[in-house]
Every structure is written in structure tokens, then in C-alpha cells.
Amino acid sequence: MGENKLHKIDLEPIGRRVEVPAGTTLLEAAQKAGIDLVASCGGVGICGTCRVRVIQGSVSPVSLTEQEALDADQVAAGFRLACQVYPQSDVRLDIPPESLTSAQKMQVDGREVETALDPAVQPIDLDLPAPHLEDLRSDLDRAGQALAERGFPPLQGSLERLAEVSSTLRTSGWQARLAIQPNAHFSNLVAVYPKSTPLAGVAMDIGSTKLAIYLVDLESGATLARLGAMNPQIAYGEDVVSRIAFANRSPENRRLLQTRLVETINQSIETLCQSSGIRSSQIVDVTAVGNTAMHHLFCGLPVEQLGAAPYVPVVSAPLSFRAGEINLNVAPDAQVFLPANIAGYVGADHVAALLATRSYAADHTTVLVDIGTNTEISLTHQGKVFSCSTASGPAFEGAHIRDGMRAAPGAIERVHLSASDAHISTIAGQPPVGICGSGILTTISEMLAVGAIDARGVINPADRRVRSRNNRNEFILVPAEQTGHGREIVVTRKCINEIQLAKGAIRAGINILLTECGITPADVQDFIIAGAFGTHLDLESALQIGMFPDLPHERFHQVGNAAGVGAKQMLLSRRKRDEAAHIVKNVSYIELTTYNEFTAQFVEAMYLRRGENL
Amino acid sequence: MGENKLHKIDLEPIGRRVEVPAGTTLLEAAQKAGIDLVASCGGVGICGTCRVRVIQGSVSPVSLTEQEALDADQVAAGFRLACQVYPQSDVRLDIPPESLTSAQKMQVDGREVETALDPAVQPIDLDLPAPHLEDLRSDLDRAGQALAERGFPPLQGSLERLAEVSSTLRTSGWQARLAIQPNAHFSNLVAVYPKSTPLAGVAMDIGSTKLAIYLVDLESGATLARLGAMNPQIAYGEDVVSRIAFANRSPENRRLLQTRLVETINQSIETLCQSSGIRSSQIVDVTAVGNTAMHHLFCGLPVEQLGAAPYVPVVSAPLSFRAGEINLNVAPDAQVFLPANIAGYVGADHVAALLATRSYAADHTTVLVDIGTNTEISLTHQGKVFSCSTASGPAFEGAHIRDGMRAAPGAIERVHLSASDAHISTIAGQPPVGICGSGILTTISEMLAVGAIDARGVINPADRRVRSRNNRNEFILVPAEQTGHGREIVVTRKCINEIQLAKGAIRAGINILLTECGITPADVQDFIIAGAFGTHLDLESALQIGMFPDLPHERFHQVGNAAGVGAKQMLLSRRKRDEAAHIVKNVSYIELTTYNEFTAQFVEAMYLRRGENL
């Protein structure tokens, strides 16, 4: 055994797995997996740029070289230099973004919709008379009365902010800019600046896998900068269920998931600010959407009850709290706003997508599908909205697929198969190292088209690219000599099954909503596909395997990150927040796990075939 | 020189001063001043019980003995063992309460008034059905709807409290007690407990010199425990003006004054809780009153503008904030309530006294006097209330009096003089070591009665107890052999002048309010004297020197700490808070510093004589 022993290395948040023999460094393992780590010094441990974090598994002890390059805090937090570390068991790594030579492909944009400006936080420039013997009003009465003259209710705020009003006025010739959040009863004092300081806001879509973060000018409504980032919680559980299980193991775990998420958001905000010439203290309002589990983990709320029937959230109403409560890198008294959830598994992100696409208000029959680890589906028909959630799993993120990976350079994203040949295209045109979600979808659609699989997903041994290993057939998509890492890229029966489960769940959800309304797929006039995967998927492939009803292409709309657009709209408009509350109240939620017809529909929908599937 | 050099040692917060030759330890100096420090080991540096803090001046270096007995933090904070330290200059010491063998006499009680229970924070016991498939409401909707059924508005709170609702319900069989503070729009969630946990509140009167703190049962209204403590800020400035000057020197100074005050309050709360079997986390509401400077320093608000004309506060409106904002030792989301101030020098403490005595609503002419370093005076006449503030100085606290001290054991509090003899009585019956405020008042009144001084305050050299030193006459009240420290206790011309200034300021304020209403002293039906000194003063002595108008004794009411009683009432009743706001709006403030007649009145009022003084 000894030298020949193989260790599985799981490279997160990219989602790439590789097996390496003992005696291979983590840097070599990453290279073998086709992932380029920065390693400026060529792997001799001097530069410290190949920093990775060991999350699970045992590895060789910290070397003297590493002790030189890393400080004690980093070592304590599990950071190592990939070039210095040898795995001693299966290992899970977290690769920080700065250690990657090329960024992952991130869909952060969605189809923009014009929003009338009506932000929750408003700037008020004060220019006040100084006190004198005939005008002995206190500093805050002076400011409050100027507000009252402009129709704003009385000022309220933390002691620190109230003190700042006084000190800013007294050091700036009785001028200041207040950022206030007025409601019917009082004006919440969010921040105090010198006169005319620009005010910004942050909108976020917190996905289980990806974060989309927008920095917005609150006075013009313009998006100043946007950024995609991996959700760092991936290292502690790939899907929502495993993350909830991790959080439930101890309060420290739950805090860790929150802290790591907030850290990543804070770094992203810092990057956005630097590119826009804004200080993070000028960010006076924040909106965030996400599924119910992300919502709870972001807020540090307990998630035990989301992990067990009947899956009840702690909070379902709209929530707002001081940014300082979770140490967000914005003005500490900024209010973070999260709209209501529809149910345990139809979160505020879907509400935001309904808001951004306005599909909930469509006057003709409209489907909205937001594909992710959980896929949320809404059907609007004759003024009513029905929603459900279905566990489509992480296959479309490249997980549970033998050579699956997320959408990073070298990932196969499009495939054209002929009877004997394969044309593949990869992200960034690099030699192929794996298959991302949209790649596996087209691969299976093409395999079906050329007869390499049948409708049940059974691999046809007659195809020349099929070989049998351990009594199981597998399809060699790319031979070893054509890949970036010298190992073949293969589609197994298990990979095909994973996609069948995912597309079956989505299609069953769609069918059940149609059944509830007593209509057929042909009645659907508009079919909106939201989310990152939904934007990149090849529509024809999806239709080919029956993931969606076989409607004319022009009825489909791939709108990108609609949830992010909705979050931005709620940042810019209080009326949009009200509209979101209205949506939540008027949606009929259909629980699929207890739905009679679900299993039958699901089994039927797993067949790979174009058409009605009803 | 050398050995014969004398150093002045200022012992705070007792307010005793003593001169000692170089080579005297601080413990010996304290003993010489008649102040008993705990020194269990007899002064050899083993026990560590004579801990004092050196605030000002230079002293001998930290000895090895001290390094053994004190930890590094204590040394860094200026703590020393009095038995080990030799002064090398004039020195100011802060003696912590635990280092004193006997507590100071503290007036914390006032005349109690029955208050109808209507507290701002209320307990709500929940007993909810568990969620099931037919009832998927979120945990907070479940709690919120139970509140709504009892007529309370929607729940709002910090993330930490909201999380606690869920975890408490889920670990206690869906039962919990919420402490909520409802207003017209929402129910603020203050704290979460197991069902039936008792709720308590704290009321405070923050005086420049003394603190009075009450722990109150919010459900019965009963006072569970009460405590007086010295304001630790005294070590940084005896009166409000010098404390403001200290705070203005740097933001660190301002924070230090706040921190030391809050530390003392927190220790007091701990003591109150221990004696009542209450945990500090069960304290869900706090009210505090104090003069405007104490109000600002307690809240950490800037005080620069209180130190310079036109003396404008940062805040004059009622203020409330989270206890956690100032690290108060109570439930962190408890709201601290401070009522409005009337003006820069008529603070919320006077508002509380007007509230507690209801003198503002009297249907016959009533005077309320609250004597302190600043004395606030209100006159209610024909439904109108006039208030002023006058700088009476700290003489009645024993300061600026040669042998003055605060009301601690050994302080002379009553004196009876005959032509040749003196009968004195001291606090706790101990041998005399100094004179406290009420003692100096009766001494001067008695000196006037026996002709040892005249109305101008001039000492009569014909009295046998008068001797001349450095060309100045002084009155020997207690010969050296009868005192606790072996030095004579003496009244000088300067001591008499200090009392003349203090009583003149008070009397001038009273006279000006009477003049404003066009009435004479005889029209005053009720004359209410509030505050600690006001409770202990000998009324006949005060009348004898003309500090108050010469009314029949039965018109005077010495009511004790009315401000503290008012703070307690506002803790127990929201209606009392509204009443306080009503008082502030309806008081006419008269600024004496710019009042035409003030100087003439003041000069006249300094004469020591019974009568009208008008």
C-alpha cells in the first residue's frame, strides 16, 4: 500500500474533486485537477501566494517554511501553503479567491427594470443658525425643527449618532448632511456626514452557492459597481440541508457560517467601494434576499427547525435590523432589510424575482422558474399566483457529476456530438478539465440525439465512445490526451441519473402547478427562466430532454439574476418593499412533499424526452 | 527643608483634605484626616485592603510589596496600597468604597407617593401550540399572533432577542415570558425568559456628588432595595464646571467620566441584585434623572457647549436608548429613559422633583427648592410655574470649608453654642474630624446667635474662642484635644463667606421668582425642601441666617430625595413620563445670569439675618 495509497482532494468553493497518490502536494493536486493556484515562487514556499485552508482531513504538519510565511492567526484558522502540504487522508480544501489565477464565471446581472426613485434612506442637508442668547434650543432640537419644517417626523437615533449631529454641526459651521430613514412616526438617524456627502446602498442576493452584490448610488439610482462571489459556506456543506446539519452540530458552527458569510460580503463591499471611490461608511441602506436557510444563517437565527419536519422558519415576516448587529461593513446604524419569505423553502429570493419580473401581475398565463439547488416555480394564471419549491439538487452546479465542476475556466459549457465525433467548447477557451452545469445539460441532450442514451438514461453500449468498467457502461466525452490534466472526461450512468432527478423535480413542479390551475403547458404564454444557471443553459437542450414544456422558443425569457434585480429595486424604492409584502400575502403555496400526485409526476418527468410529459 | 516639607492630600470622594510632612504614608495621612481605611494587616502591605487610586500628583514608585498584592491592570489604572506609598507632591486620591471601614451617610429616600402601576415594560406569558403540518406559522408569527390576540402591536427586536424567542419556546415546551415595551406602533422585545420570571427595573438619580439607585419590582411596584453611592467623577472635578473642563480636554477624558460613572452604577446594581435575589438580566427598564451635565456625561454626549455661553445642551427632549449602548449591567435591550431638561442648568432631576412633589400642580402658592452644587428653585403661583437655577456651590457638601468634609462618620452635624461653651454632635457619634454641610450651617447660625459673628459675617474678636492668626480672626470650634485626629477644628472668615455666597445665591433666586409673580414671601403657603442636604439641614438654623423666608415652621416640608422618587414613578408609570413632558412644556425658565436685579438681590441676600430680605 503506502506510496500507492490514493487520497481524494475536494477543492472548494470551485467544487472540483481529484484523486492523488500519497506524496503529492496540495498544489500539485490542484494543478492535476486543472485549477490554477497562484504560486509566484514556483512552489518553493517563499511567496505565500498559494494559501489554502484545510477544512477537513489530516495533512502533514506545519513546516518551518510555512511558519515563516504565515502568521499565527492564519495557522490557527487552518491556512496552509498548498506547495508545502501533503495529504494524509481524504482532504477538503477551501481556496480563497485571491489564491486563484482566474476568477469563476459569475452571473450577477439580471434584466434591469426602471424603478422610480423612492429610497427608504434620504439625505437631508442642514444649514442652521448658530445658537445665541435669544435662541437657546438644544443642538438636536435645532436639527429636528429644521427636519420638521421639511415635513419629517422627529429624529431618533443611537447615542453615538446623536452625539455626531452635535459635533459635526459645531465643527462645520452649523452645516451637516443627515442620512435619515423616516417612517410614519419618527426619522431614524442612520448616519451623519459633512454637507453633500454622497449616499450609497448595497443590494445582495445570497445564494446557497453564489453571492451577487451591488453598490448603488441612492440619489441617482445608478449601479456604481457589482460583484459575484462564492458563498464561503460551501466549504461546510454543499447544499442547504448539509449546511443546516453542520450548523445544528453546535452554536459555534452556526456562528462560523454567519461569520464566514459576512466576512466575504464585507470583503466584496470593500472591493466595490474601492472601485467606486465610496467609503463603506457612506453605505446607509442594505437589502438582502436569499432562500430561507440563507436568510436565517445570514441573520444568525437558529436553523434547527428548518432541518426537520414541519420545516418552520423562525421569522417569515419582513425583517430589518441594525447593520452593526451582524458587523456588516457599512454605516453601523444602517438598517438591513430582508423581505418576507413565502414558506420554509420558497424564500425572499423568489419574492424578489417575482417583483423584478412582475410575472406575479401578468395578465396572461406566466411561469417563473428560478433554478438552483432548490428550484422555485411560480405560475400566474387568471390573476392568481401559485408557488412551489422542488429539490433539484446541486447537479446543475456541477456537483455529484463525476467530472463535474462549477463554471470556471476549463469547464466544458457546450457540446455538439455526431455519431463518432465531439465538438466541445470550454469557458475561457482553456483545455477542458471538467463539465459545468450547462455543459452536462447539452452533453446529455446530445447523447440522447445521437442515440448514446435512451429515454430512461440507459447508456447504449453500441456507441464507440462507450466502454464498460466494473460492469458499468460509461461515455468517454474527452479522451485523456485532449484534456487540461491528462485524464479523460467521462459521463457515467450516475451522472445521467443525477440530471434526470434534477430535471424531473423541476418538470414535476411545473406540471403540478399547471394541474392545480386545470390548464395544459400550451396555455403558458410566457416562460421566464431566472438565475445564473438559467441564463447560461442551452434552451434547445433543455427542451430536448423535456426539462421544460415544448413551447415555441419565443415564449421563453432567460432574464438572469432576477432576485438580485428585485433586491436592488427594494433598495431604491419603498413602494417596491410594499409590493413585495403584497406578493407574499397573495401567493398560494403548494407543498410538494405532501402532494398526492407528486411521486407519480416525478417518476414520469424523469424520462428524457421532448414534449408534454403530462 | 527636606523632611519638613508639607504635602496636601485631598481624599476623594469623601472630600477631606489634610497636610502631612514628607515621609508620611498615604494610610497615615488618611488616618490623620480621621478617615478609616481598611488595613487588615496593620499597614505592612500584605492584605491589599487599603487600595486607593492616585488621581493627581507624584508619589513614591510601586514597591515590590505592591507588585505582589496588585495585578498589572490595577497598577496601570493607578491603584496603590496606601500603606506603601509616600507622597512627593500635593496628591489627590480616590478611595474606593470597599477600602473604607464605614460607609458615608447617604440620603436616598424621599417621601413616597403612591403611583398607579402602568409600567412601560410589561411581562407577557406565552403558552403556544407547537407547529404541525396544518399550522406552519413561523415561530415569531406564532408569538406575534398571541400578542395580537391580547391587543399588542407587532413584535420588533434585535436579532439576538428574536432568536431567543425561538430557542426559548422550543426548549421550554412552547412556553416563554416576553418582556415587551409596547408603543402605538410596535411591541419592542426587551428580553426573553422562561415563563413567570419576575421582571425588575432600576431608577437612578445621578447627582454631581451622590448617586441614588433603586431596584424596583415592576409587577408589584415595590422597592426591592436601594443604595447610595458617591459619584466617582468627583475625583476628576468637584463641581459641574470643573468636570466639564476636564471632559473637554480630550475625548478620552469624556469617555473616562462616563466609564467610571457606569462602573459605579453597575457595581451598585450588582449589590442591589444580590440583596434581592434578582439577576441583573431580569432588569428590563431603567429611568435616570440628573442635571444636564450629568445627563450628558452619563450618555457620553459632548459637554463642550455646556461649558461656554450660551450653555446649550446637545439634547433637551426626552431621550431613550438601549442599555447595551452604554454597557449598563441590565438586560442589554432594556431602554434607558431620561426625561427632558428644562434648560442647560435646570435638569431632569428638578423635573422629577416637581413630578414627585406635584408642587407644579399646587393650587396654592408653593416653592420647591432642591439644594445642591447648583440649586434649582421653582415657584408655583396661580397655575403658573417659574423656575431658575443658582450656583450655590459645594460649600453645603463640606467643600471649600477649612475643616469641611462630606457626611461621613466623625463629621460634626449639629452644634449648640453658649457664650463660652460648645455642644457638638457627630455622625455615628465618633470623635469629631471635620464639619459637614448641615454642621457648618448650624455652627454659623449659632455663632450669629451668641454674637461671635455679625450679619456681615465678621468674626467678633471679643469672643474667647476667637484667636488671630496671620492677622485673620478664626473661631476655634473644637480644641485639638477633643478631636479624633488631635488637631483643632476651626471656622475661618473664608468659611463663613462661602456659606454667605451659597445661602445668598439661594435666597436671591427665591426672591427673584417672588418678584416675578408680584408676591411677597408671606404669600408662600408651602415651602418644599428637597435633596439630601435639604433633608438634614436644621430648619431653624437656615431661617436664623435668612437662607429661607421667615415663614412658620409648619409651612416647610423636608421631603428627601424627591428626584429619586420621581425617577421611580416614571419607572412604574408611563403616565408619569407624559406628566414629566407636560411639566417641562409648561415651566417658564428665568435665566438669572442675565437678570437685571440679580446682583443687587444677591448682595443683599448675603447678609446673615432672619427675615424678609426683600
mmCIF file of N, CA and C in Angstrom, chain A residues 142-196:
data_model
loop_
_atom_site.group_PDB
_atom_site.id
_atom_site.type_symbol
_atom_site.label_atom_id
_atom_site.label_comp_id
_atom_site.label_asym_id
_atom_site.label_seq_id
_atom_site.Cartn_x
_atom_site.Cartn_y
_atom_site.Cartn_z
ATOM 1 N N ARG A 142 -32.632 71.995 17.384
ATOM 2 C CA ARG A 142 -32.303 72.829 16.226
ATOM 3 C C ARG A 142 -32.371 71.994 14.928
ATOM 4 N N ALA A 143 -31.727 70.822 14.953
ATOM 5 C CA ALA A 143 -31.740 69.947 13.768
ATOM 6 C C ALA A 143 -33.141 69.389 13.528
ATOM 7 N N GLY A 144 -33.791 68.963 14.619
ATOM 8 C CA GLY A 144 -35.118 68.342 14.497
ATOM 9 C C GLY A 144 -36.152 69.312 13.950
ATOM 10 N N GLN A 145 -36.048 70.584 14.354
ATOM 11 C CA GLN A 145 -37.029 71.555 13.869
ATOM 12 C C GLN A 145 -36.814 71.856 12.389
ATOM 13 N N ALA A 146 -35.539 71.830 11.941
ATOM 14 C CA ALA A 146 -35.273 72.001 10.502
ATOM 15 C C ALA A 146 -35.883 70.843 9.720
ATOM 16 N N LEU A 147 -35.805 69.637 10.296
ATOM 17 C CA LEU A 147 -36.429 68.471 9.665
ATOM 18 C C LEU A 147 -37.950 68.632 9.623
ATOM 19 N N ALA A 148 -38.515 69.073 10.751
ATOM 20 C CA ALA A 148 -39.965 69.232 10.837
ATOM 21 C C ALA A 148 -40.457 70.219 9.785
ATOM 22 N N GLU A 149 -39.661 71.277 9.548
ATOM 23 C CA GLU A 149 -40.063 72.268 8.540
ATOM 24 C C GLU A 149 -40.136 71.643 7.153
ATOM 25 N N ARG A 150 -39.349 70.579 6.935
ATOM 26 C CA ARG A 150 -39.418 69.906 5.637
ATOM 27 C C ARG A 150 -40.364 68.709 5.671
ATOM 28 N N GLY A 151 -41.162 68.618 6.735
ATOM 29 C CA GLY A 151 -42.212 67.604 6.771
ATOM 30 C C GLY A 151 -41.788 66.259 7.322
ATOM 31 N N PHE A 152 -40.595 66.195 7.951
ATOM 32 C CA PHE A 152 -40.148 64.914 8.503
ATOM 33 C C PHE A 152 -40.518 64.785 9.971
ATOM 34 N N PRO A 153 -40.842 63.554 10.419
ATOM 35 C CA PRO A 153 -41.173 63.334 11.836
ATOM 36 C C PRO A 153 -39.921 63.465 12.718
ATOM 37 N N PRO A 154 -40.096 63.443 14.060
ATOM 38 C CA PRO A 154 -38.989 63.680 14.999
ATOM 39 C C PRO A 154 -37.821 62.700 14.821
ATOM 40 N N LEU A 155 -36.631 63.198 15.119
ATOM 41 C CA LEU A 155 -35.400 62.440 14.984
ATOM 42 C C LEU A 155 -35.248 61.433 16.123
ATOM 43 N N GLN A 156 -34.837 60.199 15.779
ATOM 44 C CA GLN A 156 -34.441 59.204 16.785
ATOM 45 C C GLN A 156 -33.148 58.559 16.335
ATOM 46 N N GLY A 157 -32.321 58.156 17.275
ATOM 47 C CA GLY A 157 -31.073 57.516 16.860
ATOM 48 C C GLY A 157 -30.277 57.041 18.047
ATOM 49 N N SER A 158 -29.183 56.351 17.757
ATOM 50 C CA SER A 158 -28.309 55.882 18.830
ATOM 51 C C SER A 158 -27.589 57.085 19.438
ATOM 52 N N LEU A 159 -27.110 56.917 20.677
ATOM 53 C CA LEU A 159 -26.384 57.985 21.346
ATOM 54 C C LEU A 159 -25.199 58.451 20.507
ATOM 55 N N GLU A 160 -24.496 57.473 19.886
ATOM 56 C CA GLU A 160 -23.313 57.817 19.111
ATOM 57 C C GLU A 160 -23.675 58.736 17.936
ATOM 58 N N ARG A 161 -24.763 58.421 17.247
ATOM 59 C CA ARG A 161 -25.184 59.238 16.104
ATOM 60 C C ARG A 161 -25.658 60.606 16.583
ATOM 61 N N LEU A 162 -26.433 60.627 17.688
ATOM 62 C CA LEU A 162 -26.934 61.907 18.190
ATOM 63 C C LEU A 162 -25.762 62.813 18.561
ATOM 64 N N ALA A 163 -24.732 62.214 19.179
ATOM 65 C CA ALA A 163 -23.543 62.986 19.543
ATOM 66 C C ALA A 163 -22.865 63.526 18.286
ATOM 67 N N GLU A 164 -22.875 62.732 17.211
ATOM 68 C CA GLU A 164 -22.241 63.158 15.952
ATOM 69 C C GLU A 164 -22.952 64.347 15.320
ATOM 70 N N VAL A 165 -24.284 64.393 15.483
ATOM 71 C CA VAL A 165 -25.015 65.547 14.935
ATOM 72 C C VAL A 165 -24.439 66.810 15.559
ATOM 73 N N SER A 166 -24.308 66.792 16.882
ATOM 74 C CA SER A 166 -23.794 67.960 17.587
ATOM 75 C C SER A 166 -22.367 68.270 17.157
ATOM 76 N N SER A 167 -21.491 67.264 17.161
ATOM 77 C CA SER A 167 -20.080 67.561 16.890
ATOM 78 C C SER A 167 -19.869 67.970 15.435
ATOM 79 N N THR A 168 -20.615 67.351 14.498
ATOM 80 C CA THR A 168 -20.450 67.744 13.085
ATOM 81 C C THR A 168 -20.942 69.172 12.872
ATOM 82 N N LEU A 169 -22.118 69.487 13.417
ATOM 83 C CA LEU A 169 -22.641 70.853 13.262
ATOM 84 C C LEU A 169 -21.651 71.875 13.831
ATOM 85 N N ARG A 170 -21.096 71.553 15.013
ATOM 86 C CA ARG A 170 -20.250 72.533 15.690
ATOM 87 C C ARG A 170 -18.858 72.659 15.076
ATOM 88 N N THR A 171 -18.429 71.655 14.298
ATOM 89 C CA THR A 171 -17.113 71.777 13.650
ATOM 90 C C THR A 171 -17.249 72.152 12.180
ATOM 91 N N SER A 172 -18.487 72.226 11.656
ATOM 92 C CA SER A 172 -18.651 72.502 10.220
ATOM 93 C C SER A 172 -19.548 73.712 9.989
ATOM 94 N N GLY A 173 -19.444 74.713 10.866
ATOM 95 C CA GLY A 173 -20.211 75.943 10.661
ATOM 96 C C GLY A 173 -21.703 75.706 10.617
ATOM 97 N N TRP A 174 -22.192 74.800 11.475
ATOM 98 C CA TRP A 174 -23.627 74.511 11.584
ATOM 99 C C TRP A 174 -24.212 73.975 10.289
ATOM 100 N N GLN A 175 -23.368 73.246 9.523
ATOM 101 C CA GLN A 175 -23.847 72.523 8.358
ATOM 102 C C GLN A 175 -23.592 71.039 8.563
ATOM 103 N N ALA A 176 -24.436 70.216 7.983
ATOM 104 C CA ALA A 176 -24.232 68.762 8.041
ATOM 105 C C ALA A 176 -25.184 68.109 7.063
ATOM 106 N N ARG A 177 -24.867 66.868 6.709
ATOM 107 C CA ARG A 177 -25.829 66.052 5.970
ATOM 108 C C ARG A 177 -26.242 64.895 6.876
ATOM 109 N N LEU A 178 -27.537 64.754 7.080
ATOM 110 C CA LEU A 178 -28.044 63.611 7.835
ATOM 111 C C LEU A 178 -28.597 62.583 6.848
ATOM 112 N N ALA A 179 -28.294 61.315 7.084
ATOM 113 C CA ALA A 179 -28.973 60.244 6.349
ATOM 114 C C ALA A 179 -30.071 59.744 7.273
ATOM 115 N N ILE A 180 -31.317 59.953 6.879
ATOM 116 C CA ILE A 180 -32.420 59.545 7.757
ATOM 117 C C ILE A 180 -33.339 58.562 7.047
ATOM 118 N N GLN A 181 -33.946 57.715 7.858
ATOM 119 C CA GLN A 181 -34.906 56.733 7.355
ATOM 120 C C GLN A 181 -36.239 57.046 8.021
ATOM 121 N N PRO A 182 -37.062 57.866 7.370
ATOM 122 C CA PRO A 182 -38.307 58.282 8.025
ATOM 123 C C PRO A 182 -39.373 57.195 7.920
ATOM 124 N N ASN A 183 -40.146 57.025 8.991
ATOM 125 C CA ASN A 183 -41.367 56.235 8.863
ATOM 126 C C ASN A 183 -42.523 57.127 9.312
ATOM 127 N N ALA A 184 -43.667 56.560 9.550
ATOM 128 C CA ALA A 184 -44.818 57.408 9.865
ATOM 129 C C ALA A 184 -44.629 58.125 11.203
ATOM 130 N N HIS A 185 -43.749 57.586 12.067
ATOM 131 C CA HIS A 185 -43.708 58.062 13.441
ATOM 132 C C HIS A 185 -42.430 58.799 13.809
ATOM 133 N N PHE A 186 -41.307 58.393 13.229
ATOM 134 C CA PHE A 186 -40.057 59.085 13.546
ATOM 135 C C PHE A 186 -39.077 58.970 12.390
ATOM 136 N N SER A 187 -38.049 59.811 12.444
ATOM 137 C CA SER A 187 -36.987 59.776 11.439
ATOM 138 C C SER A 187 -35.786 59.102 12.082
ATOM 139 N N ASN A 188 -35.507 57.882 11.661
ATOM 140 C CA ASN A 188 -34.358 57.166 12.229
ATOM 141 C C ASN A 188 -33.066 57.760 11.672
ATOM 142 N N LEU A 189 -32.185 58.189 12.577
ATOM 143 C CA LEU A 189 -30.930 58.810 12.164
ATOM 144 C C LEU A 189 -29.920 57.710 11.859
ATOM 145 N N VAL A 190 -29.602 57.521 10.576
ATOM 146 C CA VAL A 190 -28.725 56.423 10.160
ATOM 147 C C VAL A 190 -27.258 56.841 10.212
ATOM 148 N N ALA A 191 -26.957 58.048 9.746
ATOM 149 C CA ALA A 191 -25.557 58.474 9.706
ATOM 150 C C ALA A 191 -25.493 59.989 9.587
ATOM 151 N N VAL A 192 -24.330 60.544 9.942
ATOM 152 C CA VAL A 192 -24.112 61.982 9.912
ATOM 153 C C VAL A 192 -22.817 62.251 9.143
ATOM 154 N N TYR A 193 -22.867 63.184 8.182
ATOM 155 C CA TYR A 193 -21.698 63.488 7.348
ATOM 156 C C TYR A 193 -21.546 64.993 7.189
ATOM 157 N N PRO A 194 -20.396 65.421 6.652
ATOM 158 C CA PRO A 194 -20.333 66.801 6.177
ATOM 159 C C PRO A 194 -21.345 66.986 5.046
ATOM 160 N N LYS A 195 -21.796 68.214 4.856
ATOM 161 C CA LYS A 195 -22.813 68.518 3.857
ATOM 162 C C LYS A 195 -22.445 67.937 2.485
ATOM 163 N N SER A 196 -23.432 67.442 1.782
ATOM 164 C CA SER A 196 -23.327 67.000 0.377
ATOM 165 C C SER A 196 -22.590 65.674 0.166
#
